[in-house]
mmCIF file of C-alpha atoms in Angstrom:
data_model
loop_
_atom_site.group_PDB
_atom_site.id
_atom_site.type_symbol
_atom_site.label_atom_id
_atom_site.label_comp_id
_atom_site.label_asym_id
_atom_site.label_seq_id
_atom_site.Cartn_x
_atom_site.Cartn_y
_atom_site.Cartn_z
ATOM 1 C CA MET A 12 -85.506 36.573 -254.779
ATOM 2 C CA ASN A 13 -84.422 33.977 -256.343
ATOM 3 C CA PHE A 14 -86.680 31.100 -256.418
ATOM 4 C CA ASP A 15 -88.697 29.215 -259.089
ATOM 5 C CA THR A 16 -91.870 27.611 -258.364
ATOM 6 C CA ALA A 17 -92.945 26.739 -261.864
ATOM 7 C CA PHE A 18 -89.294 24.582 -261.519
ATOM 8 C CA ILE A 19 -90.446 22.715 -258.506
ATOM 9 C CA PHE A 20 -93.308 21.482 -261.198
ATOM 10 C CA GLU A 21 -90.952 20.885 -263.763
ATOM 11 C CA ALA A 22 -88.322 18.637 -262.032
ATOM 12 C CA ILE A 23 -90.794 15.823 -260.195
ATOM 13 C CA PRO A 24 -92.212 14.295 -263.135
ATOM 14 C CA LYS A 25 -87.875 14.052 -264.069
ATOM 15 C CA LEU A 26 -87.055 12.988 -260.377
ATOM 16 C CA LEU A 27 -90.400 10.653 -260.517
ATOM 17 C CA LYS A 28 -88.629 8.282 -263.358
ATOM 18 C CA TYR A 29 -86.398 6.657 -260.652
ATOM 19 C CA LEU A 30 -88.311 6.416 -258.037
ATOM 20 C CA PRO A 31 -89.074 2.793 -259.364
ATOM 21 C CA MET A 32 -85.434 1.955 -258.115
ATOM 22 C CA THR A 33 -85.815 3.708 -254.205
ATOM 23 C CA LEU A 34 -88.767 1.913 -254.082
ATOM 24 C CA MET A 35 -87.250 -1.449 -255.433
ATOM 25 C CA LEU A 36 -84.022 -0.710 -252.502
ATOM 26 C CA ALA A 37 -86.710 -0.261 -250.087
ATOM 27 C CA VAL A 38 -88.616 -2.843 -250.811
ATOM 28 C CA GLY A 39 -86.391 -5.398 -251.254
ATOM 29 C CA SER A 40 -84.596 -4.766 -248.210
ATOM 30 C CA MET A 41 -87.440 -4.950 -246.267
ATOM 31 C CA LEU A 42 -88.274 -8.047 -247.033
ATOM 32 C CA LEU A 43 -84.854 -10.319 -246.558
ATOM 33 C CA ALA A 44 -85.288 -7.739 -243.394
ATOM 34 C CA CYS A 45 -88.175 -8.658 -242.578
ATOM 35 C CA LEU A 46 -87.283 -12.980 -243.237
ATOM 36 C CA MET A 47 -83.409 -12.478 -240.882
ATOM 37 C CA GLY A 48 -86.034 -10.795 -238.626
ATOM 38 C CA ILE A 49 -88.092 -13.293 -237.994
ATOM 39 C CA VAL A 50 -85.376 -15.890 -237.646
ATOM 40 C CA LEU A 51 -83.454 -14.337 -235.666
ATOM 41 C CA ALA A 52 -86.490 -13.626 -233.402
ATOM 42 C CA LEU A 53 -86.531 -17.582 -233.809
ATOM 43 C CA ILE A 54 -83.509 -18.461 -232.288
ATOM 44 C CA ILE A 55 -83.072 -16.147 -229.611
ATOM 45 C CA ASN A 56 -86.943 -16.658 -228.241
ATOM 46 C CA ASN A 57 -85.956 -20.662 -228.183
ATOM 47 C CA LYS A 58 -82.501 -19.672 -226.548
ATOM 48 C CA ILE A 59 -80.518 -22.245 -229.667
ATOM 49 C CA PHE A 60 -77.500 -23.143 -228.158
ATOM 50 C CA ILE A 61 -74.645 -21.212 -230.041
ATOM 51 C CA LEU A 62 -76.614 -19.452 -232.011
ATOM 52 C CA SER A 63 -78.952 -17.392 -229.445
ATOM 53 C CA PRO A 64 -76.055 -15.670 -227.864
ATOM 54 C CA VAL A 65 -74.330 -15.448 -231.952
ATOM 55 C CA ALA A 66 -77.412 -13.606 -232.917
ATOM 56 C CA LYS A 67 -77.590 -10.900 -229.743
ATOM 57 C CA VAL A 68 -73.790 -9.961 -231.221
ATOM 58 C CA TYR A 69 -75.657 -9.384 -234.214
ATOM 59 C CA ILE A 70 -78.005 -7.370 -233.114
ATOM 60 C CA SER A 71 -76.035 -5.437 -230.643
ATOM 61 C CA PHE A 72 -73.034 -5.070 -233.740
ATOM 62 C CA PHE A 73 -75.900 -4.323 -236.461
ATOM 63 C CA ARG A 74 -78.323 -1.161 -234.324
ATOM 64 C CA SER A 75 -74.336 0.072 -232.967
ATOM 65 C CA VAL A 76 -73.351 1.305 -236.644
ATOM 66 C CA PRO A 77 -74.577 3.840 -238.823
ATOM 67 C CA THR A 78 -75.937 2.436 -242.081
ATOM 68 C CA LEU A 79 -73.205 4.710 -243.877
ATOM 69 C CA VAL A 80 -70.901 2.292 -242.470
ATOM 70 C CA THR A 81 -72.491 -0.551 -243.012
ATOM 71 C CA LEU A 82 -73.481 -0.100 -246.498
ATOM 72 C CA PHE A 83 -69.516 0.672 -247.262
ATOM 73 C CA ILE A 84 -68.384 -2.219 -244.926
ATOM 74 C CA PHE A 85 -70.440 -4.333 -248.018
ATOM 75 C CA TYR A 86 -69.653 -2.497 -251.004
ATOM 76 C CA VAL A 87 -65.788 -2.262 -250.189
ATOM 77 C CA GLY A 88 -65.021 -4.175 -247.485
ATOM 78 C CA ILE A 89 -66.058 -7.665 -247.625
ATOM 79 C CA PRO A 90 -64.378 -7.857 -251.567
ATOM 80 C CA GLN A 91 -61.041 -6.564 -249.970
ATOM 81 C CA ILE A 92 -61.140 -9.505 -247.865
ATOM 82 C CA PHE A 93 -62.811 -12.511 -250.387
ATOM 83 C CA PRO A 94 -62.082 -11.397 -253.751
ATOM 84 C CA GLU A 95 -64.855 -13.863 -254.699
ATOM 85 C CA PHE A 96 -67.648 -11.346 -254.091
ATOM 86 C CA THR A 97 -65.894 -8.608 -256.578
ATOM 87 C CA PHE A 98 -68.791 -9.135 -258.657
ATOM 88 C CA ILE A 99 -71.817 -7.740 -256.270
ATOM 89 C CA ASP A 100 -73.303 -4.662 -257.840
ATOM 90 C CA ALA A 101 -74.014 -1.312 -256.007
ATOM 91 C CA ILE A 102 -77.737 -2.377 -256.113
ATOM 92 C CA THR A 103 -77.525 -5.401 -254.519
ATOM 93 C CA ALA A 104 -74.724 -4.471 -251.688
ATOM 94 C CA THR A 105 -77.106 -1.850 -250.779
ATOM 95 C CA ILE A 106 -79.619 -4.036 -250.453
ATOM 96 C CA VAL A 107 -77.895 -6.557 -248.403
ATOM 97 C CA ALA A 108 -76.531 -3.501 -246.581
ATOM 98 C CA LEU A 109 -79.752 -2.165 -246.138
ATOM 99 C CA SER A 110 -81.212 -5.753 -245.152
ATOM 100 C CA PHE A 111 -78.649 -6.871 -242.519
ATOM 101 C CA LYS A 112 -79.006 -3.317 -241.136
ATOM 102 C CA ASN A 113 -82.641 -3.589 -240.486
ATOM 103 C CA ALA A 114 -83.410 -7.413 -239.159
ATOM 104 C CA ALA A 115 -81.383 -6.607 -236.291
ATOM 105 C CA TYR A 116 -83.954 -3.449 -235.593
ATOM 106 C CA LEU A 117 -87.100 -6.296 -236.659
ATOM 107 C CA ALA A 118 -86.072 -8.678 -234.854
ATOM 108 C CA GLU A 119 -86.723 -7.381 -231.725
ATOM 109 C CA GLU A 120 -89.884 -6.057 -232.642
ATOM 110 C CA PHE A 121 -90.930 -9.851 -233.583
ATOM 111 C CA ARG A 122 -89.361 -11.578 -230.836
ATOM 112 C CA GLY A 123 -91.971 -8.498 -229.310
ATOM 113 C CA ALA A 124 -94.435 -8.898 -231.395
ATOM 114 C CA LEU A 125 -94.270 -13.527 -230.393
ATOM 115 C CA ASN A 126 -93.659 -12.799 -226.759
ATOM 116 C CA ALA A 127 -97.410 -10.961 -226.869
ATOM 117 C CA VAL A 128 -99.085 -13.683 -228.335
ATOM 118 C CA ASP A 129 -100.339 -16.313 -225.020
ATOM 119 C CA SER A 130 -97.719 -18.876 -224.901
ATOM 120 C CA GLY A 131 -101.446 -21.029 -224.118
ATOM 121 C CA GLN A 132 -102.371 -20.911 -227.421
ATOM 122 C CA MET A 133 -98.982 -22.632 -228.451
ATOM 123 C CA GLU A 134 -100.539 -25.903 -225.935
ATOM 124 C CA ALA A 135 -104.006 -25.619 -227.622
ATOM 125 C CA CYS A 136 -102.593 -26.000 -230.793
ATOM 126 C CA LEU A 137 -100.499 -29.384 -229.563
ATOM 127 C CA SER A 138 -103.513 -30.696 -228.030
ATOM 128 C CA VAL A 139 -105.369 -30.870 -231.133
ATOM 129 C CA GLY A 140 -102.908 -32.274 -232.814
ATOM 130 C CA MET A 141 -100.802 -29.722 -235.086
ATOM 131 C CA THR A 142 -97.019 -29.969 -234.913
ATOM 132 C CA LYS A 143 -95.505 -26.924 -233.039
ATOM 133 C CA TRP A 144 -94.798 -26.170 -236.302
ATOM 134 C CA GLN A 145 -97.798 -26.305 -237.791
ATOM 135 C CA GLY A 146 -99.425 -24.546 -234.554
ATOM 136 C CA PHE A 147 -96.883 -21.351 -235.231
ATOM 137 C CA ARG A 148 -97.294 -20.972 -239.461
ATOM 138 C CA ARG A 149 -100.575 -21.199 -238.445
ATOM 139 C CA VAL A 150 -102.013 -19.664 -235.545
ATOM 140 C CA ILE A 151 -98.924 -18.219 -233.435
ATOM 141 C CA LEU A 152 -97.045 -16.337 -236.678
ATOM 142 C CA PRO A 153 -100.756 -14.608 -237.919
ATOM 143 C CA GLN A 154 -101.249 -13.160 -234.857
ATOM 144 C CA ALA A 155 -97.661 -11.814 -234.358
ATOM 145 C CA MET A 156 -97.760 -10.320 -237.767
ATOM 146 C CA ARG A 157 -101.222 -8.290 -236.839
ATOM 147 C CA ILE A 158 -99.245 -7.114 -233.974
ATOM 148 C CA ALA A 159 -96.289 -6.179 -236.017
ATOM 149 C CA VAL A 160 -97.464 -4.732 -239.335
ATOM 150 C CA PRO A 161 -97.537 -0.579 -237.663
ATOM 151 C CA SER A 162 -94.241 -1.014 -236.693
ATOM 152 C CA LEU A 163 -93.158 -3.057 -239.851
ATOM 153 C CA GLY A 164 -94.877 0.304 -241.786
ATOM 154 C CA ASN A 165 -92.352 2.495 -239.467
ATOM 155 C CA TYR A 166 -89.237 0.211 -240.759
ATOM 156 C CA LEU A 167 -90.562 0.564 -244.724
ATOM 157 C CA ILE A 168 -90.299 4.133 -244.940
ATOM 158 C CA MET A 169 -87.887 4.691 -243.405
ATOM 159 C CA LEU A 170 -86.154 2.586 -245.785
ATOM 160 C CA VAL A 171 -87.452 4.404 -248.638
ATOM 161 C CA LYS A 172 -85.498 7.315 -247.045
ATOM 162 C CA GLU A 173 -82.408 5.533 -245.912
ATOM 163 C CA SER A 174 -81.690 3.715 -249.825
ATOM 164 C CA SER A 175 -81.254 7.802 -250.489
ATOM 165 C CA LEU A 176 -77.374 6.705 -248.994
ATOM 166 C CA ALA A 177 -77.016 4.237 -251.958
ATOM 167 C CA PHE A 178 -75.716 7.611 -254.314
ATOM 168 C CA THR A 179 -72.831 7.062 -252.216
ATOM 169 C CA VAL A 180 -71.898 4.222 -253.767
ATOM 170 C CA GLY A 181 -72.915 5.366 -257.240
ATOM 171 C CA VAL A 182 -76.640 3.941 -257.753
ATOM 172 C CA THR A 183 -78.776 6.888 -259.784
ATOM 173 C CA ASP A 184 -81.804 6.763 -257.353
ATOM 174 C CA ILE A 185 -84.446 9.496 -256.575
ATOM 175 C CA PHE A 186 -81.922 11.081 -254.204
ATOM 176 C CA ALA A 187 -78.443 10.748 -256.466
ATOM 177 C CA GLN A 188 -81.031 12.249 -259.650
ATOM 178 C CA THR A 189 -82.154 15.162 -257.667
ATOM 179 C CA LYS A 190 -78.003 16.292 -256.482
ATOM 180 C CA ILE A 191 -77.324 15.975 -259.878
ATOM 181 C CA LEU A 192 -80.552 18.041 -261.503
ATOM 182 C CA ALA A 193 -79.773 20.503 -258.107
ATOM 183 C CA SER A 194 -76.396 20.521 -259.569
ATOM 184 C CA ASN A 195 -76.828 21.713 -263.614
ATOM 185 C CA SER A 196 -79.132 24.036 -263.354
ATOM 186 C CA PHE A 197 -78.010 25.823 -259.788
ATOM 187 C CA ARG A 198 -81.520 25.466 -258.258
ATOM 188 C CA PHE A 199 -80.646 23.751 -255.261
ATOM 189 C CA LEU A 200 -83.665 24.729 -253.530
ATOM 190 C CA GLU A 201 -85.810 24.314 -254.922
ATOM 191 C CA SER A 202 -84.476 20.541 -256.335
ATOM 192 C CA TYR A 203 -84.094 19.684 -252.919
ATOM 193 C CA ILE A 204 -87.982 20.825 -252.060
ATOM 194 C CA ALA A 205 -89.524 18.900 -255.223
ATOM 195 C CA VAL A 206 -87.725 15.496 -254.193
ATOM 196 C CA ALA A 207 -89.526 16.376 -250.361
ATOM 197 C CA LEU A 208 -93.033 16.476 -251.748
ATOM 198 C CA ILE A 209 -92.481 13.306 -253.169
ATOM 199 C CA TYR A 210 -90.960 11.195 -250.059
ATOM 200 C CA TRP A 211 -93.749 13.346 -248.302
ATOM 201 C CA ALA A 212 -96.265 11.636 -251.412
ATOM 202 C CA VAL A 213 -95.115 8.143 -250.913
ATOM 203 C CA THR A 214 -94.977 8.253 -246.626
ATOM 204 C CA ILE A 215 -98.207 9.525 -247.282
ATOM 205 C CA VAL A 216 -99.558 6.305 -249.771
ATOM 206 C CA LEU A 217 -97.521 4.167 -247.537
ATOM 207 C CA THR A 218 -99.360 5.216 -244.538
ATOM 208 C CA MET A 219 -102.425 4.210 -246.379
ATOM 209 C CA LEU A 220 -101.361 0.833 -246.941
ATOM 210 C CA GLN A 221 -100.458 0.572 -243.718
ATOM 211 C CA GLY A 222 -103.650 1.676 -242.131
ATOM 212 C CA LYS A 223 -105.843 -0.929 -244.454
ATOM 213 C CA LEU A 224 -103.067 -3.598 -243.754
ATOM 214 C CA GLU A 225 -104.212 -3.647 -240.453
ATOM 215 C CA LYS A 226 -107.718 -3.328 -240.274
ATOM 216 C CA ALA A 227 -107.629 -6.074 -243.273
ATOM 217 C CA MET A 228 -105.336 -8.412 -240.120
ATOM 218 C CA SER A 229 -108.095 -7.450 -237.816
ATOM 219 C CA LYS A 230 -110.770 -8.883 -239.163
ATOM 220 C CA PRO A 231 -110.973 -11.945 -237.257
ATOM 221 C CA TYR A 232 -110.073 -11.016 -234.630
ATOM 222 C CA ARG A 233 -113.513 -8.664 -234.240
#
């Protein structure tokens, strides 16, 4: 059988050098997507005139379009129409595309989490002299984030895997390096098993961190 187990262990350290790029793409996209998702959720929940239907169209569009198509729209499509955006490099385009795509999903997660918080709590905040913004920031948002944490963990893990699409626009992340390694050595199965083990290990670590964060955020409510 033409299978070299030792090659897997030799490949893992070589691939790990590119893990920071993968994590940067995933974490950067997650932060931007969360911010956009919260804004979209607030617009829809508060039924803001004109913006609310626009937000719904945005969510419908980006939930329907495949991630790879979204990536190419931002990397080659937008600069074609607006030449002033040609300065956008492949890394920035990947982060923006993944953020826009996942913000559509996260908006629904945040909307659900905000709706799960008892509306009477905002009334209580107003009755003790807080402004709406103070009540939202100090009371409503922390509870909504606690509810949303399990879903956010899943989306971060998903983004780690989706970041592998960055190789299609020339970003050398851990998956792109795996393809190079496999092509140079003709050890395709061993190379992909090596990168699969790394993705698995990253997912285990993120799941553990998610569990610790859930415990920490639930402490005040016990």
